[in-house]
PDB file of C-alpha atoms in Angstrom:
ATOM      1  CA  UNK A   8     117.306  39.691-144.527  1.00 78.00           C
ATOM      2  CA  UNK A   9     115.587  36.873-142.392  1.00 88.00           C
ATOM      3  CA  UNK A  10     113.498  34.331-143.944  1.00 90.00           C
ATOM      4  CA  UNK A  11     110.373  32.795-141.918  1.00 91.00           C
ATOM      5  CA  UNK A  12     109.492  29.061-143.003  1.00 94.00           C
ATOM      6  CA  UNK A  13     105.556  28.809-142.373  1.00 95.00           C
ATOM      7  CA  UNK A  14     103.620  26.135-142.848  1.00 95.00           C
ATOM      8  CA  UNK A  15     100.423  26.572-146.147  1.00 95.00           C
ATOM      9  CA  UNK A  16      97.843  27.117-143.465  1.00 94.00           C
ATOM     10  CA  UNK A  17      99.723  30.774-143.195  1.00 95.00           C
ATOM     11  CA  UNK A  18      98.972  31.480-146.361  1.00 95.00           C
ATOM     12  CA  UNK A  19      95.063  30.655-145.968  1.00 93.00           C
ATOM     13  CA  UNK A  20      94.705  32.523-143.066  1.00 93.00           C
ATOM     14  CA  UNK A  21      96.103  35.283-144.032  1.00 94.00           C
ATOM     15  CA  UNK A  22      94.209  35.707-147.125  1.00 93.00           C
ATOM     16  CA  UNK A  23      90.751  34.747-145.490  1.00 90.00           C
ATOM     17  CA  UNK A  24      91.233  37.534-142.137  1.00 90.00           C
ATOM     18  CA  UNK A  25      92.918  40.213-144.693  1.00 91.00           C
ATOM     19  CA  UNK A  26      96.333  40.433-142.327  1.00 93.00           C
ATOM     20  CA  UNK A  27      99.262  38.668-142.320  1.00 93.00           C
ATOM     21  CA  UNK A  28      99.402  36.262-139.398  1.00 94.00           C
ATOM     22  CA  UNK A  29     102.085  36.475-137.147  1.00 94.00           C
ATOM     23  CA  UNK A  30     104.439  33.658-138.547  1.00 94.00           C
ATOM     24  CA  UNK A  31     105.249  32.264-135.389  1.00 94.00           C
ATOM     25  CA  UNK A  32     102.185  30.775-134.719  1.00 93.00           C
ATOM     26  CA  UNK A  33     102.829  28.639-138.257  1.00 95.00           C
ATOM     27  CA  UNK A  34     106.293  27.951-137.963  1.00 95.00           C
ATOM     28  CA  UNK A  35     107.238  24.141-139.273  1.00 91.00           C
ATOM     29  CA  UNK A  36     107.730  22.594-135.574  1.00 90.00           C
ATOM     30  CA  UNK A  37     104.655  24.059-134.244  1.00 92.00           C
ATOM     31  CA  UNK A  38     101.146  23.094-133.848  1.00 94.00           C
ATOM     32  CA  UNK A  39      98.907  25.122-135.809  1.00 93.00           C
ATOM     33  CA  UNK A  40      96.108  27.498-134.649  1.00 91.00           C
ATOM     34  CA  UNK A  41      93.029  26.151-135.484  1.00 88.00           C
ATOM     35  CA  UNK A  42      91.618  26.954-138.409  1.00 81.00           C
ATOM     36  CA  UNK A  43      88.302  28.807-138.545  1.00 83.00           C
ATOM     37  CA  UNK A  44      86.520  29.720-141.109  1.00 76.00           C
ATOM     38  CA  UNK A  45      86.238  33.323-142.382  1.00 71.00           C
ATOM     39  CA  UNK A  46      82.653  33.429-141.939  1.00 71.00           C
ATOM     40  CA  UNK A  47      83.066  31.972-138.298  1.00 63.00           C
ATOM     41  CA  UNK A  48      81.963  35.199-135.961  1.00 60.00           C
ATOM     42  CA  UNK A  49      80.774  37.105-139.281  1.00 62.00           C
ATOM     43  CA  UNK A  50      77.785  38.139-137.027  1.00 60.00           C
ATOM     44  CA  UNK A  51      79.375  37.995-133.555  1.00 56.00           C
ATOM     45  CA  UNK A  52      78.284  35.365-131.121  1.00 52.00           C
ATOM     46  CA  UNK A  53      74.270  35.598-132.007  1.00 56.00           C
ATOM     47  CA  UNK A  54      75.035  33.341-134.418  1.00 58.00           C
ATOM     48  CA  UNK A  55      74.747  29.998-132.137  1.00 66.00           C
ATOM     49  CA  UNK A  56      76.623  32.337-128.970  1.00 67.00           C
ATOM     50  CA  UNK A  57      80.210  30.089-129.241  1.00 73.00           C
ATOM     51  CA  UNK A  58      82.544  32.531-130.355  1.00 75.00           C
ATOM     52  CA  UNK A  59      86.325  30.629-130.982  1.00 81.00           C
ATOM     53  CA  UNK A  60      89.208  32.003-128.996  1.00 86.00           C
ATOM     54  CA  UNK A  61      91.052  32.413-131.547  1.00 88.00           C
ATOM     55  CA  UNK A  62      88.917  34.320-133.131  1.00 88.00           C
ATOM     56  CA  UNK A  63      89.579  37.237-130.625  1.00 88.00           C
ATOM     57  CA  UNK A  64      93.060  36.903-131.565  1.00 90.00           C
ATOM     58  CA  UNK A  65      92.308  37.351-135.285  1.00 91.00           C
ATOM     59  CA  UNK A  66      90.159  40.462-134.657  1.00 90.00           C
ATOM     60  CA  UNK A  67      92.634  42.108-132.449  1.00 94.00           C
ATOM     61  CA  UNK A  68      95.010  41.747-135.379  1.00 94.00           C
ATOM     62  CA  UNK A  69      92.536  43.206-137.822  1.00 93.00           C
ATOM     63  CA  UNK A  70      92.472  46.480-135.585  1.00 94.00           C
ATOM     64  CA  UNK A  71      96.112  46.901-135.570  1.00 94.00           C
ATOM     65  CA  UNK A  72      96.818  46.733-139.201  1.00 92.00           C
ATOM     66  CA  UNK A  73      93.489  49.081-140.017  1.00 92.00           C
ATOM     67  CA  UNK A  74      94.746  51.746-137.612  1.00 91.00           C
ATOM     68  CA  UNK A  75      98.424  51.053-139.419  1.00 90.00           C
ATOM     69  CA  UNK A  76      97.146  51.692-142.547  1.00 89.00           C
ATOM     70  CA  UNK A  77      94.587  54.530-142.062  1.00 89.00           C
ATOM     71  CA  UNK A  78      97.832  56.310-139.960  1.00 88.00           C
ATOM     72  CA  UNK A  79      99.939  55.387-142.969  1.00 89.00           C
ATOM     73  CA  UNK A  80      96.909  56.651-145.703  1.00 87.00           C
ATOM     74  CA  UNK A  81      97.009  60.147-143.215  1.00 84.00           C
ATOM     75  CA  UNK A  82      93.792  59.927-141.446  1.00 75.00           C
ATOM     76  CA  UNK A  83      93.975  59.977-137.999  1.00 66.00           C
ATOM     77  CA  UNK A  84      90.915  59.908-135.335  1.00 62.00           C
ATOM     78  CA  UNK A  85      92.859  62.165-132.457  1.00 57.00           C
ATOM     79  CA  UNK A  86      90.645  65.039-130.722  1.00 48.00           C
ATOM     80  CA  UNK A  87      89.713  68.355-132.089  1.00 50.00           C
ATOM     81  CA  UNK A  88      91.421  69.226-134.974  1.00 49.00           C
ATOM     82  CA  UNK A  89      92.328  66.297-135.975  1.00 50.00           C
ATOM     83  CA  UNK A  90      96.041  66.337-136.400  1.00 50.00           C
ATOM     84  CA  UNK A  91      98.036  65.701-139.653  1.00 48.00           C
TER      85      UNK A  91
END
């Protein structure tokens, strides 16, 4: 067992993006991401058309662990058929 010493803004971010952040980016000796706010891109880029770049980041994260956990919950989106 490895332990991973983050700094709090880990624990923020992963509660406001619903995903646990990779802990690298939070480590004690780095520079943190910056911190957006969970509402930041909430309607795209209409909003005021600046859209963070860590914000792509985020999202891309969000798709991983939804397709983990609808694979893990049994549904999967293959072809015909379906699968499973």
């Amino acid at each position: 067992m490895t332990r991973d010493y983050v700094q709090p803004q880990w624990v923020f971010d992963s509660a406001n993006y619903r995903v646990l952040m990779p802990t690298d980016l939070y480590a004690a000796t780095k520079e943190l991401p910056p911190h957006l706010s969970p509402f930041a891109g909430a309607n795209g880029a209409e909003d005021d058309g600046y859209e963070p770049e860590f914000l792509a980041t985020i999202r891309k994260l969000q798709e991983v662990a939804k397709a983990a956990r609808m694979e893990a919950a049994g549904i999967f989106f293959g072809g015909a058929g379906g699968g499973g």
